[in-house]
Coordinates of C-alpha atoms in Angstrom, one line a residue:
X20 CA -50.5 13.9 -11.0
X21 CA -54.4 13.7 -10.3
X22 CA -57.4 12.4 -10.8
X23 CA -57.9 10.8 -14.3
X24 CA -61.0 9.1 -15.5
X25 CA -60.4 7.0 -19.4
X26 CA -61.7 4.7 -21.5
X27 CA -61.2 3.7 -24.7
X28 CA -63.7 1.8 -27.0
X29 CA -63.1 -2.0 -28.4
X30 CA -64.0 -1.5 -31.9
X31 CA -62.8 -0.6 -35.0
X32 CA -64.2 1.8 -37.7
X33 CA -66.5 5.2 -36.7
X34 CA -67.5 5.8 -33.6
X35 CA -69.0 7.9 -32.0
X36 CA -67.9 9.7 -28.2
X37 CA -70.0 12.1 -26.0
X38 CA -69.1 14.1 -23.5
X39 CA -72.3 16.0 -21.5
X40 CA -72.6 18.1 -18.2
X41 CA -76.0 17.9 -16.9
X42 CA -78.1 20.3 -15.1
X43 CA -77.2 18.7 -11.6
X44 CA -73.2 19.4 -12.5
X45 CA -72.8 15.7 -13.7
X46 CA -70.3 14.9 -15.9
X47 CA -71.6 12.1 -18.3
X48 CA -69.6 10.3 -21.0
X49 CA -70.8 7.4 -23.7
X50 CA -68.7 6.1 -26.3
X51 CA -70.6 3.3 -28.6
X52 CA -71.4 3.1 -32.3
X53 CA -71.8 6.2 -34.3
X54 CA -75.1 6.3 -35.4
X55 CA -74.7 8.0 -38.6
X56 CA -73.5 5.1 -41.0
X57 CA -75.1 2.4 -38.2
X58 CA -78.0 0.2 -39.2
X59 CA -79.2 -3.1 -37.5
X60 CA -82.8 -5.0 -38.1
X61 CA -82.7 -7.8 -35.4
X62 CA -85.0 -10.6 -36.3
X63 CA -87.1 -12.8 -34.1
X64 CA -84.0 -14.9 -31.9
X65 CA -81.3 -12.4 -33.2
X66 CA -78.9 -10.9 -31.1
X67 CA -76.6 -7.7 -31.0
X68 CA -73.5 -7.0 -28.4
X69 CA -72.3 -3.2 -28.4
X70 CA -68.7 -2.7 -28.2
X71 CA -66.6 -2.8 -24.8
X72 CA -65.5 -0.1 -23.3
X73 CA -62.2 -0.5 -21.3
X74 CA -61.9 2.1 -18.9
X75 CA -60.5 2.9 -15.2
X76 CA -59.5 5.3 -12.8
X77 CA -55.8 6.8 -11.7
X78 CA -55.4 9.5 -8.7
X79 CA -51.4 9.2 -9.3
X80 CA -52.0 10.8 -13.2
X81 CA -51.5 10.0 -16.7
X82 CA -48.6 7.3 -16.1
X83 CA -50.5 4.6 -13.9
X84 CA -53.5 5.0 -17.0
X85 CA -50.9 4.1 -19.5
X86 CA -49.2 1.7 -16.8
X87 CA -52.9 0.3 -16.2
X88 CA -53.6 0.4 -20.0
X89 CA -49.8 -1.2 -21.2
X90 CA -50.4 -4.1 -18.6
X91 CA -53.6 -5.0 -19.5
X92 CA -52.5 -5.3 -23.3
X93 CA -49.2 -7.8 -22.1
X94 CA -51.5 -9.5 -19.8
X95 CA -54.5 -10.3 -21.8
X96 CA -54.1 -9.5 -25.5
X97 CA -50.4 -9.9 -26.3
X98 CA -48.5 -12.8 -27.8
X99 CA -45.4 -13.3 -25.2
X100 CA -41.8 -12.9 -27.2
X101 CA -39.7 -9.8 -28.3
X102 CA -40.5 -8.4 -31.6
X103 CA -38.3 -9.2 -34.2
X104 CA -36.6 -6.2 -36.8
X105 CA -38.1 -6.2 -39.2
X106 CA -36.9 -5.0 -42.9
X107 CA -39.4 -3.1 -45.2
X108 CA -39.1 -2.7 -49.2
X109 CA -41.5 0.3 -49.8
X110 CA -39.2 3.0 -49.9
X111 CA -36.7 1.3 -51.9
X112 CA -38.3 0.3 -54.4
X113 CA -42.0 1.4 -54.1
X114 CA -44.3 -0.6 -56.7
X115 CA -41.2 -1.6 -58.5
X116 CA -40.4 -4.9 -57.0
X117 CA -38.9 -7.6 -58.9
X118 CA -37.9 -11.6 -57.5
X119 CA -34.2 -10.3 -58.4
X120 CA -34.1 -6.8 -56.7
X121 CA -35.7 -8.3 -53.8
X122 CA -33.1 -10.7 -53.5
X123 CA -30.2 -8.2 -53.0
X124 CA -32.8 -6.4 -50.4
X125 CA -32.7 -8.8 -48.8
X126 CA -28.8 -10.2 -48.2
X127 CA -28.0 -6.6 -47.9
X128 CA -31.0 -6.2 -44.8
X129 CA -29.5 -9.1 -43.1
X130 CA -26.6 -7.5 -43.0
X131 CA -27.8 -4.6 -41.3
X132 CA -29.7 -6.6 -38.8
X133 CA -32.8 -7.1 -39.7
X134 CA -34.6 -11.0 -38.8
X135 CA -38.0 -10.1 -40.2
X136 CA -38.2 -9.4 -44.4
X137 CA -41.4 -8.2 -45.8
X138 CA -42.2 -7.6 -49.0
X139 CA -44.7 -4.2 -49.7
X140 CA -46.8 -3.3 -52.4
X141 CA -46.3 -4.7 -56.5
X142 CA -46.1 -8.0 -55.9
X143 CA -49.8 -9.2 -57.7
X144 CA -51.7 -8.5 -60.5
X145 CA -50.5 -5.6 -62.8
X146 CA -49.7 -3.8 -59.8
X147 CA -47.7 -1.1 -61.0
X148 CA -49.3 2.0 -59.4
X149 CA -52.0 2.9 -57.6
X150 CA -53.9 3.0 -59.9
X151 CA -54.2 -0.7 -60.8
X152 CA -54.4 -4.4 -59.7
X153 CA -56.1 -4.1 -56.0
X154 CA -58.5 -7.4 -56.2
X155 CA -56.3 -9.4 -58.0
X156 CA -54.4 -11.4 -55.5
X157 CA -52.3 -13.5 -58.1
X158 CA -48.7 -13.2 -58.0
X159 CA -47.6 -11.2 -61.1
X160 CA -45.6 -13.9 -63.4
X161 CA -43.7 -10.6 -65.0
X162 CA -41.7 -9.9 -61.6
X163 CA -41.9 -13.6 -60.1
X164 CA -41.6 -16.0 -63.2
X165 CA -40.6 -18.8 -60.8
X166 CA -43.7 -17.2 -58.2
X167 CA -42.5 -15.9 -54.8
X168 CA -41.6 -19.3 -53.5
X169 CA -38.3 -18.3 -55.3
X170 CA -38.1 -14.9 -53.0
X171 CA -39.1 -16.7 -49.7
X172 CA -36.4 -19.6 -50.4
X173 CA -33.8 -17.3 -50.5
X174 CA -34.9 -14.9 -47.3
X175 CA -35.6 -18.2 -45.5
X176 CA -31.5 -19.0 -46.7
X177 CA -30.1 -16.2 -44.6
X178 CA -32.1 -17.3 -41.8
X179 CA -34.6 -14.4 -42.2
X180 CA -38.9 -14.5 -42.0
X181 CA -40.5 -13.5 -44.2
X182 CA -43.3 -11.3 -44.6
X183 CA -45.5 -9.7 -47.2
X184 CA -48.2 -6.6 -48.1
X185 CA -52.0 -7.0 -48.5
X186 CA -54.9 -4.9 -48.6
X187 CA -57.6 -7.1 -49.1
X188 CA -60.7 -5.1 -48.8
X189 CA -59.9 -2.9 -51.6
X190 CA -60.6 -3.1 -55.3
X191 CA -59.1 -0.8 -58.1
X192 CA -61.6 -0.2 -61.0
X193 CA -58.5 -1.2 -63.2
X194 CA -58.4 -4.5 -61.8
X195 CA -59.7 -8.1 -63.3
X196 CA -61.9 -8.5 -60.1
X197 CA -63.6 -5.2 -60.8
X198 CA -64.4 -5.7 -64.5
X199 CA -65.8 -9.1 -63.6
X200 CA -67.9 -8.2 -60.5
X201 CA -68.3 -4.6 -60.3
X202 CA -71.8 -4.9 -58.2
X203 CA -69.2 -6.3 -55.2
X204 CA -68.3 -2.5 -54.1
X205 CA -69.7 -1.1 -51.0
X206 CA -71.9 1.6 -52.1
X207 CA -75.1 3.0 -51.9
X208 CA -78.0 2.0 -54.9
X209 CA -78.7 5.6 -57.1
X210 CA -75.4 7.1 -55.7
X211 CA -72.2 7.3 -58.0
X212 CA -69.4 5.1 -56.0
X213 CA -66.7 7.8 -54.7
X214 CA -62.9 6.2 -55.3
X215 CA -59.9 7.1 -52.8
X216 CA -56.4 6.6 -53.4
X217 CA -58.3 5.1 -56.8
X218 CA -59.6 2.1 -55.3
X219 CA -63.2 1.1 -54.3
X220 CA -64.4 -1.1 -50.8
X221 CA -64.9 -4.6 -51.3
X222 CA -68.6 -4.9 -49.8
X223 CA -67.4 -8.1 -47.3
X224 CA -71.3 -8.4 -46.4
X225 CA -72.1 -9.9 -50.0
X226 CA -70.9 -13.8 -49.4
X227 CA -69.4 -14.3 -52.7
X228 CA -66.9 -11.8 -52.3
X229 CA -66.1 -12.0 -48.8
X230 CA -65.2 -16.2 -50.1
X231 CA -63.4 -14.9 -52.5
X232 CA -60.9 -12.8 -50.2
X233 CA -60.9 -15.8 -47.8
X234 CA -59.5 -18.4 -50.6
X235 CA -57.3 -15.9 -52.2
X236 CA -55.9 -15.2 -48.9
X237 CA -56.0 -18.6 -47.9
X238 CA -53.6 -19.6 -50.9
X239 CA -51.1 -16.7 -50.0
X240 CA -50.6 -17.9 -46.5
X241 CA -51.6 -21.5 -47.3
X242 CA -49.3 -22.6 -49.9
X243 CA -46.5 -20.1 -49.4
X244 CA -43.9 -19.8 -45.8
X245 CA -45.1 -16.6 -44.9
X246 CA -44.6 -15.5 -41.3
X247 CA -46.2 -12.1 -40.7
X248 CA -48.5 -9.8 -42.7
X249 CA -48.7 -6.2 -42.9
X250 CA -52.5 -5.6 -43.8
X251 CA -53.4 -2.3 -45.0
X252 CA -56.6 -0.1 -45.6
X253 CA -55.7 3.1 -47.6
X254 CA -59.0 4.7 -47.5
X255 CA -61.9 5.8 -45.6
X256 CA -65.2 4.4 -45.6
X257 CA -67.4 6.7 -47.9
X258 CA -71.3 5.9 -48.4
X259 CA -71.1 2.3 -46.9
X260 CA -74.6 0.8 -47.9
X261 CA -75.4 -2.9 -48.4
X262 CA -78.8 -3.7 -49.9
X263 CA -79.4 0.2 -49.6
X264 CA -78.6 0.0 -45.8
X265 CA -75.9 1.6 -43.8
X266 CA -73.7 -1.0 -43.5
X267 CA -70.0 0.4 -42.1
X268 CA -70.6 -1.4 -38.8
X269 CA -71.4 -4.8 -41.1
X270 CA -68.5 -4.2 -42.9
X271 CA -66.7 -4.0 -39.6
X272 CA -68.2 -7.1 -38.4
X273 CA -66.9 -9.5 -41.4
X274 CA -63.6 -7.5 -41.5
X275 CA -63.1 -9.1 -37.7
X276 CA -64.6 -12.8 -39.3
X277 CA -61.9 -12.6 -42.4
X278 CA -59.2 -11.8 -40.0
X279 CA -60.5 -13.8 -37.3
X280 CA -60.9 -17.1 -39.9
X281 CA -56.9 -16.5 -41.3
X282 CA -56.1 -16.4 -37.4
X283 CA -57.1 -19.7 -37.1
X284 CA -56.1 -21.3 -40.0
X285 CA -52.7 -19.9 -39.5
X286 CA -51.7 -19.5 -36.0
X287 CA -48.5 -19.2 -36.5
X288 CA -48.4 -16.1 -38.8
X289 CA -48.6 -12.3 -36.8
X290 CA -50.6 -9.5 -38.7
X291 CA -49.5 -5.7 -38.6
X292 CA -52.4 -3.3 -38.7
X293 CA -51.0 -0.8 -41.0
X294 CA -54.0 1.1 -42.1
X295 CA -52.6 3.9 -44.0
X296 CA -50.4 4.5 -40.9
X297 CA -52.7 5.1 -37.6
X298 CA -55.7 4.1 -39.2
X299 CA -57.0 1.0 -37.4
X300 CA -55.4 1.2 -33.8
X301 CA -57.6 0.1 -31.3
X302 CA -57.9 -2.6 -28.1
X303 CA -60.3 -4.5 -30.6
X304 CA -58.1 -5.2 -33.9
X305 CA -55.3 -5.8 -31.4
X306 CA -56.9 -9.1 -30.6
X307 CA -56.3 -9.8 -33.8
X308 CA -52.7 -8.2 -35.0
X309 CA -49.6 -8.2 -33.3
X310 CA -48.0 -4.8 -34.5
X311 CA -49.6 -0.9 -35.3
X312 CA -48.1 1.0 -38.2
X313 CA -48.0 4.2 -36.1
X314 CA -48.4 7.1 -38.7
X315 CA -47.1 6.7 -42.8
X316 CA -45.1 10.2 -41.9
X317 CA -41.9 8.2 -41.6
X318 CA -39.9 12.1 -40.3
X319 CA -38.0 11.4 -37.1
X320 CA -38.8 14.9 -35.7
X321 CA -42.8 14.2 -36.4
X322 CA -42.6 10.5 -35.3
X323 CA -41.3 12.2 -31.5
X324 CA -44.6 13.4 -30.8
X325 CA -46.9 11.0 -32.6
X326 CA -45.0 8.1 -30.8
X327 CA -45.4 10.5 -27.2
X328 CA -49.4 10.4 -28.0
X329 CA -49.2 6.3 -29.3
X330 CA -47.7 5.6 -25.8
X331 CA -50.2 6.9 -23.6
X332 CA -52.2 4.4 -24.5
X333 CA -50.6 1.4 -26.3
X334 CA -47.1 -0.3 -24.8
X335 CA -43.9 -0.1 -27.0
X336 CA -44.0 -3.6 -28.2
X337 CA -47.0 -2.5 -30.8
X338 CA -45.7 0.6 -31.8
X339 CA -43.9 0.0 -35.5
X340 CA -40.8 2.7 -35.6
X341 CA -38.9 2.8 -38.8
X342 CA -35.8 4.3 -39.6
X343 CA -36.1 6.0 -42.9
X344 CA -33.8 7.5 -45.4
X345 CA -31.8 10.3 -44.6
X346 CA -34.0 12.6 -46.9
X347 CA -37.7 11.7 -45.6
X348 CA -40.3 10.6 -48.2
X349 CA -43.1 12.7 -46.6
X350 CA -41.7 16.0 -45.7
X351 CA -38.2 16.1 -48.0
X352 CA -36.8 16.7 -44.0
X353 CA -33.5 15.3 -43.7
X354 CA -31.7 14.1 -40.2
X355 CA -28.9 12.6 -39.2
X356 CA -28.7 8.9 -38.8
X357 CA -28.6 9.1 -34.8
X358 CA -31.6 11.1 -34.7
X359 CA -33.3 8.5 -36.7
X360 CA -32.3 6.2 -35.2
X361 CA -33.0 6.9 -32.0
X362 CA -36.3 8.2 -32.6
X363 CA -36.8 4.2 -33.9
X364 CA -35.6 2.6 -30.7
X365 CA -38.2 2.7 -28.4
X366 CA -41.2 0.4 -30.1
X367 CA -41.1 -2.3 -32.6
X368 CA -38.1 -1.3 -34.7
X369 CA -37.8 -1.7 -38.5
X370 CA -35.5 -0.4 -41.1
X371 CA -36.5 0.9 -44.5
X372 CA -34.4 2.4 -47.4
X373 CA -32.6 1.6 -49.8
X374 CA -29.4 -0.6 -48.4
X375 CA -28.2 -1.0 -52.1
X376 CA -27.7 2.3 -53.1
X377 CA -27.2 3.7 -49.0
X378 CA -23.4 4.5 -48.5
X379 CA -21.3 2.9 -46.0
X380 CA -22.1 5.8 -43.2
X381 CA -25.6 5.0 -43.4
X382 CA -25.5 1.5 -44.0
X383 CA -23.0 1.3 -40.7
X384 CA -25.9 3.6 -38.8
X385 CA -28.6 0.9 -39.4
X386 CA -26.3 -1.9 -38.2
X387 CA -25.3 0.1 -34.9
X388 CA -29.4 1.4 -33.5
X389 CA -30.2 -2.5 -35.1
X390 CA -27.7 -3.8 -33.2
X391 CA -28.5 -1.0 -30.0
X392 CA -32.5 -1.8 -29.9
X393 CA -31.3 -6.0 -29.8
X394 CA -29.7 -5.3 -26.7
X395 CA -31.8 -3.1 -24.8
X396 CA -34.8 -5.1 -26.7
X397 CA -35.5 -7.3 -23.8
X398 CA -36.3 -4.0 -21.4
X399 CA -38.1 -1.8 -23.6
X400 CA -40.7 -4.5 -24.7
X401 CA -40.8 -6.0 -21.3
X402 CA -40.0 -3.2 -19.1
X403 CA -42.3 0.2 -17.9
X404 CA -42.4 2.9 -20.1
X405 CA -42.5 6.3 -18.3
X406 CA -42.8 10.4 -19.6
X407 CA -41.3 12.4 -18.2
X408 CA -41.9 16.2 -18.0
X409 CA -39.7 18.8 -19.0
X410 CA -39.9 22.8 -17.9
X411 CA -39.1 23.3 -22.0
X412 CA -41.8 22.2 -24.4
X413 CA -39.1 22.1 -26.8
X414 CA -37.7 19.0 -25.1
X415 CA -38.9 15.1 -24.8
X416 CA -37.9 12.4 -22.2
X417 CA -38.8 9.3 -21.6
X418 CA -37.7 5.8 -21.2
X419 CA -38.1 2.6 -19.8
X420 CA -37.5 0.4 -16.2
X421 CA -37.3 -3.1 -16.4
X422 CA -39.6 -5.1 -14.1
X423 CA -37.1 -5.6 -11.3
X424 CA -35.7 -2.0 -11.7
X425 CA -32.6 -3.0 -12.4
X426 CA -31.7 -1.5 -15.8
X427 CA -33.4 1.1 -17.4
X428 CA -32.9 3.7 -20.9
X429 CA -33.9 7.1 -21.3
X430 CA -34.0 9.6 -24.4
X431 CA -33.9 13.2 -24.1
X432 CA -35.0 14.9 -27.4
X433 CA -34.6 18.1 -28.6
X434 CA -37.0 19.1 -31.2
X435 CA -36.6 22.4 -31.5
X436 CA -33.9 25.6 -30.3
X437 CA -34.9 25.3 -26.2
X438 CA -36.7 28.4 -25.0
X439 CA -33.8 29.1 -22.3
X440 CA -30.6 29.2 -21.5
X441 CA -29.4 26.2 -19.8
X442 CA -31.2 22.8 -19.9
X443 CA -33.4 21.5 -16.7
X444 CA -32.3 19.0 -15.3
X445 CA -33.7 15.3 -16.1
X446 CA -35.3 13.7 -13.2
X447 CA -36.1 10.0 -14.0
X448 CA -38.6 8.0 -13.3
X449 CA -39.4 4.5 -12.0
X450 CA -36.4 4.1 -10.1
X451 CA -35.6 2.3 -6.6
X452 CA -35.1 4.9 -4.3
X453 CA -32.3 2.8 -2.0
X454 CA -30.5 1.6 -5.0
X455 CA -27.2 2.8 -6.5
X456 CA -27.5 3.1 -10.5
X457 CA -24.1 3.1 -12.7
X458 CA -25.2 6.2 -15.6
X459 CA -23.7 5.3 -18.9
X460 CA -23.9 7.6 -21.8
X461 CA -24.9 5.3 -24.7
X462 CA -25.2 7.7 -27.5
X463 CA -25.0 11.1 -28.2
X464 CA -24.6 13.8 -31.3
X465 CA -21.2 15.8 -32.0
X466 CA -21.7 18.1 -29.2
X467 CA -20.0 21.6 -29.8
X468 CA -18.3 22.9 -27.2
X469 CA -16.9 26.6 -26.3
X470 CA -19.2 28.6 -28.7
X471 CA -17.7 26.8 -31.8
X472 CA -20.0 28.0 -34.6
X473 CA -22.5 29.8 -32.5
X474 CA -22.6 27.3 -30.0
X475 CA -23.5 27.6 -27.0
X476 CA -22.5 25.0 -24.7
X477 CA -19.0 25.2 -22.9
X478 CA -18.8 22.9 -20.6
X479 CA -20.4 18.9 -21.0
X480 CA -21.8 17.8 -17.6
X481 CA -19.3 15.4 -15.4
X482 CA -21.0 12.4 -15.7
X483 CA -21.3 12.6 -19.7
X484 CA -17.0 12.4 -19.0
X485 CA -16.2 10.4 -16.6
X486 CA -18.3 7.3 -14.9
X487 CA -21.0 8.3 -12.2
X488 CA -22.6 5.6 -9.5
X489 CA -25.7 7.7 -8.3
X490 CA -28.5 6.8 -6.1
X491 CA -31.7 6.2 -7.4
X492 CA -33.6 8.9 -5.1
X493 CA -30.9 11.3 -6.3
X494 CA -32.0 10.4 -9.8
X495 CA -35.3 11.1 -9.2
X496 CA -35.3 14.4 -7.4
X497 CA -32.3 16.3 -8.1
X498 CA -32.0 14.4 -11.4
X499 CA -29.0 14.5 -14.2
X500 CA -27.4 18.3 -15.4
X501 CA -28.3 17.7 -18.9
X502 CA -26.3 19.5 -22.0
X503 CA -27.1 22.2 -24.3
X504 CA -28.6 20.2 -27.6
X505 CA -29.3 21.2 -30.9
X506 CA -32.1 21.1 -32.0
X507 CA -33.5 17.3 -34.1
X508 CA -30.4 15.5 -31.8
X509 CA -30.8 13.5 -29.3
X510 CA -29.0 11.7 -26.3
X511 CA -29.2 8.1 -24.8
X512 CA -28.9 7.7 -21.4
X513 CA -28.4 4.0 -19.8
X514 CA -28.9 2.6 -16.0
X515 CA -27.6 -0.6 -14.0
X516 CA -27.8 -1.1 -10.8
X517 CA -24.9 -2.0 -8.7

């Protein structure tokens, strides 16, 4: 509830925002360029536009900004269409990809569920590490004897797209393109060039190299049936200087003209901003991509609240949510496969580990929250997301309405051992008030009941037992009797009007 004033700025990179009271008790706020890395000589005739600002104002609080915010995406920027799931290979086999291995990735995705196969890192150059190959955007004859046309043939077979990992601004100093052009880097003169992640900036402001990126890139997506692209960016932007200027806002600026030239040529292909994970979201490169790789901290428990923060500002249809292997690459955290699962189902779902070497339990957990997020896809990507507030700030809600407020899903979340006794109840959101609402119980943990094990909950609510019709006013201000949850488990709550 309130008064809420937001903006957010259309551009990509550093920025800068300020946020001033004045001496007559004005509040005043500016978001533009950051001035710091920012250099511009405009000659006679020349021209310069300053990035957009979208901004607005809600009295009704922080879900019409996000309602405001969501539409104007759909409305304006968005491709229409639900998002496919998509299959990732990084945590299965990391920089060791092979035509063969990626084969049996593959077959085994599509039989989890997945529609969309991409391809990550390892497939180019001697690219066996990160240490090596960034710049050379050949396909490595080692892994891919026959080339990836082999690959795509065979994901195009089981009636999968196909997809595939660049990160084209960035150069390894063990790399052929560095050896051969090492005055390409982005860097200032009579400094020493600073590597992250071992890998230098291509300096897209000198024309030879930004023509270099386009053909290479032109060739992958040219000559080969690729579908979607996940482009990455795995490092900051340290000493930008072109001709011994400041140059990150130039490198900006031809980042948009690569990515707006590839748009063109290939229309049909979307582009996933993965950045490093969180890197590059913004209204601007949304123009141009058709996914955000929300945060590389793939843990279910962590994604809760970095998904909670995506949403107030981007809708769910953006948002990529994977679910990962049972023991998380990034904390060594391990949840069950509901947990993960559900976490994953509200955004732009895609699966990643290893279906090979995953046992049937886990393999037959993919295949049911792939199969879950198909049939609720239509109302979570089309539908209003809403937050909902919970007394306990060890518990999350929130969920979706369609448009006509006839179906909706919610997710309660426990993240942590609630700080009381019983649970609130859940009062939903979104709802028609006159309406009657069927409350289905889609999924839910082992709940422990009568103290078993330390356990505290004796008694499940009625309508988790036995089929409830209730009104949507009821549903709104008296709300559901929710049960005691352990903590990193979650339950799944569905709606249909009748």
């Amino acid at each position: 509830s309130g008064d809420v004033y937001f903006g957010a700025l259309r551009r990509t990179g550093n920025f800068s925002g300020v946020v001033e009271q004045t001496p007559y008790g004005e509040t005043l706020v500016q978001l533009g360029l950051n001035a710091h890395d920012f250099c511009l000589k405009l000659q006679a005739g020349e021209t310069f536009t300053s990035p957009a600002i979208i901004c607005g104002y809600s009295n009704s609080g922080f879900e019409t900004m996000s309602h405001n915010l969501h539409n104007f995406a759909k409305d304006f920027i968005l491709r229409a269409g639900l998002r496919p799931v998509l299959y990732n290979s990084w945590e299965a086999t990391e920089f060791g990809v092979t035509c063969e291995e990626q084969k049996k990735l593959a077959k085994r995705a599509q039989e989890l569920g997945a529609e969309l196969f991409v391809v990550d890192d390892g497939w180019f150059g001697e690219r066996n590490g990160i240490e090596n190959g960034l710049g050379d955007w050949y396909v490595n004859e080692e892994k891919f004897p026959n080339g990836i046309d082999e690959l795509i043939k065979e994901v195009k077979s089981l009636g999968l797209l196909f997809g595939i990992w660049v990160e084209p601004e960035m150069i390894n100093p063990d790399s052929d393109l560095y050896r051969a052009h090492p005055d390409w880097v982005l860097a200032l003169p009579g400094y020493t060039p600073l590597t992250g992640r071992h890998q230098f900036v291509l300096n897209l402001n000198i024309p030879e190299a930004f023509d270099y990126l386009l053909e290479r890139m032109s060739w992958l997506l040219g000559e080969h049936a690729v579908d979607y692209v996940k482009w990455d960016m795995n490092r900051e932007l340290v000493q930008p200087g072109h001709q011994g200027r400041a140059a990150a806002d130039a490198q900006t600026r031809q980042f948009y003209r690569l990515l707006d030239t590839l748009v063109a040529r290939f229309p049909h292909i979307e582009f996933e901003s993965c950045s490093s994970g969180g890197g590059r979201i913004d209204y601007e490169v949304l123009k141009r991509s058709h996914r955000f790789w929300a945060s590389d901290n793939n843990d279910a428990l962590e994604r809760n609240t970095i998904q909670r923060g995506m949403s107030y500002f981007f809708p769910p249809e953006v948002m990529g949510a994977h679910i990962g292997n049972r023991h998380c690459h990034a904390t060594f955290r391990q949840h069950s496969i509901a947990f993960r699962g559900l976490t994953a189902l509200f955004g732009h779902m895609g699966l990643e580990l290893d279906p090979v070497s995953a046992d049937e339990e886990e393999r037959a957990g993919y295949r049911k929250y792939a199969a879950l997020h198909k049939q609720w896809r239509d109302v979570i990507h089309h539908g209003v997301q809403w937050r909902i507030d919970m007394p306990d700030a060890t518990t999350l809600a929130h969920g979706v309405v369609s448009p006509d407020e006839a179906q909706a899903i919610f997710l309660v979340s426990q993240l942590a051992m609630p700080d009381y006794t019983l649970m609130a109840p859940l009062r939903l959101a979104g709802l028609e008030a006159s309406a009657r609402y069927q409350v289905t119980l889609l999924d839910h943990p082992n709940i422990q009941i009568t103290g078993e094990g330390g356990h505290t909950m004796r008694k499940l609510p009625a309508w988790m037992t036995t089929p409830q019709t209730v009104s949507g006013e009821w549903l709104q201000q008296a709300g559901l009797a929710l049960p005691i949850l352990d903590p990193e488990s979650a339950i799944l709550i569905g709606l249909q009007r009748v």
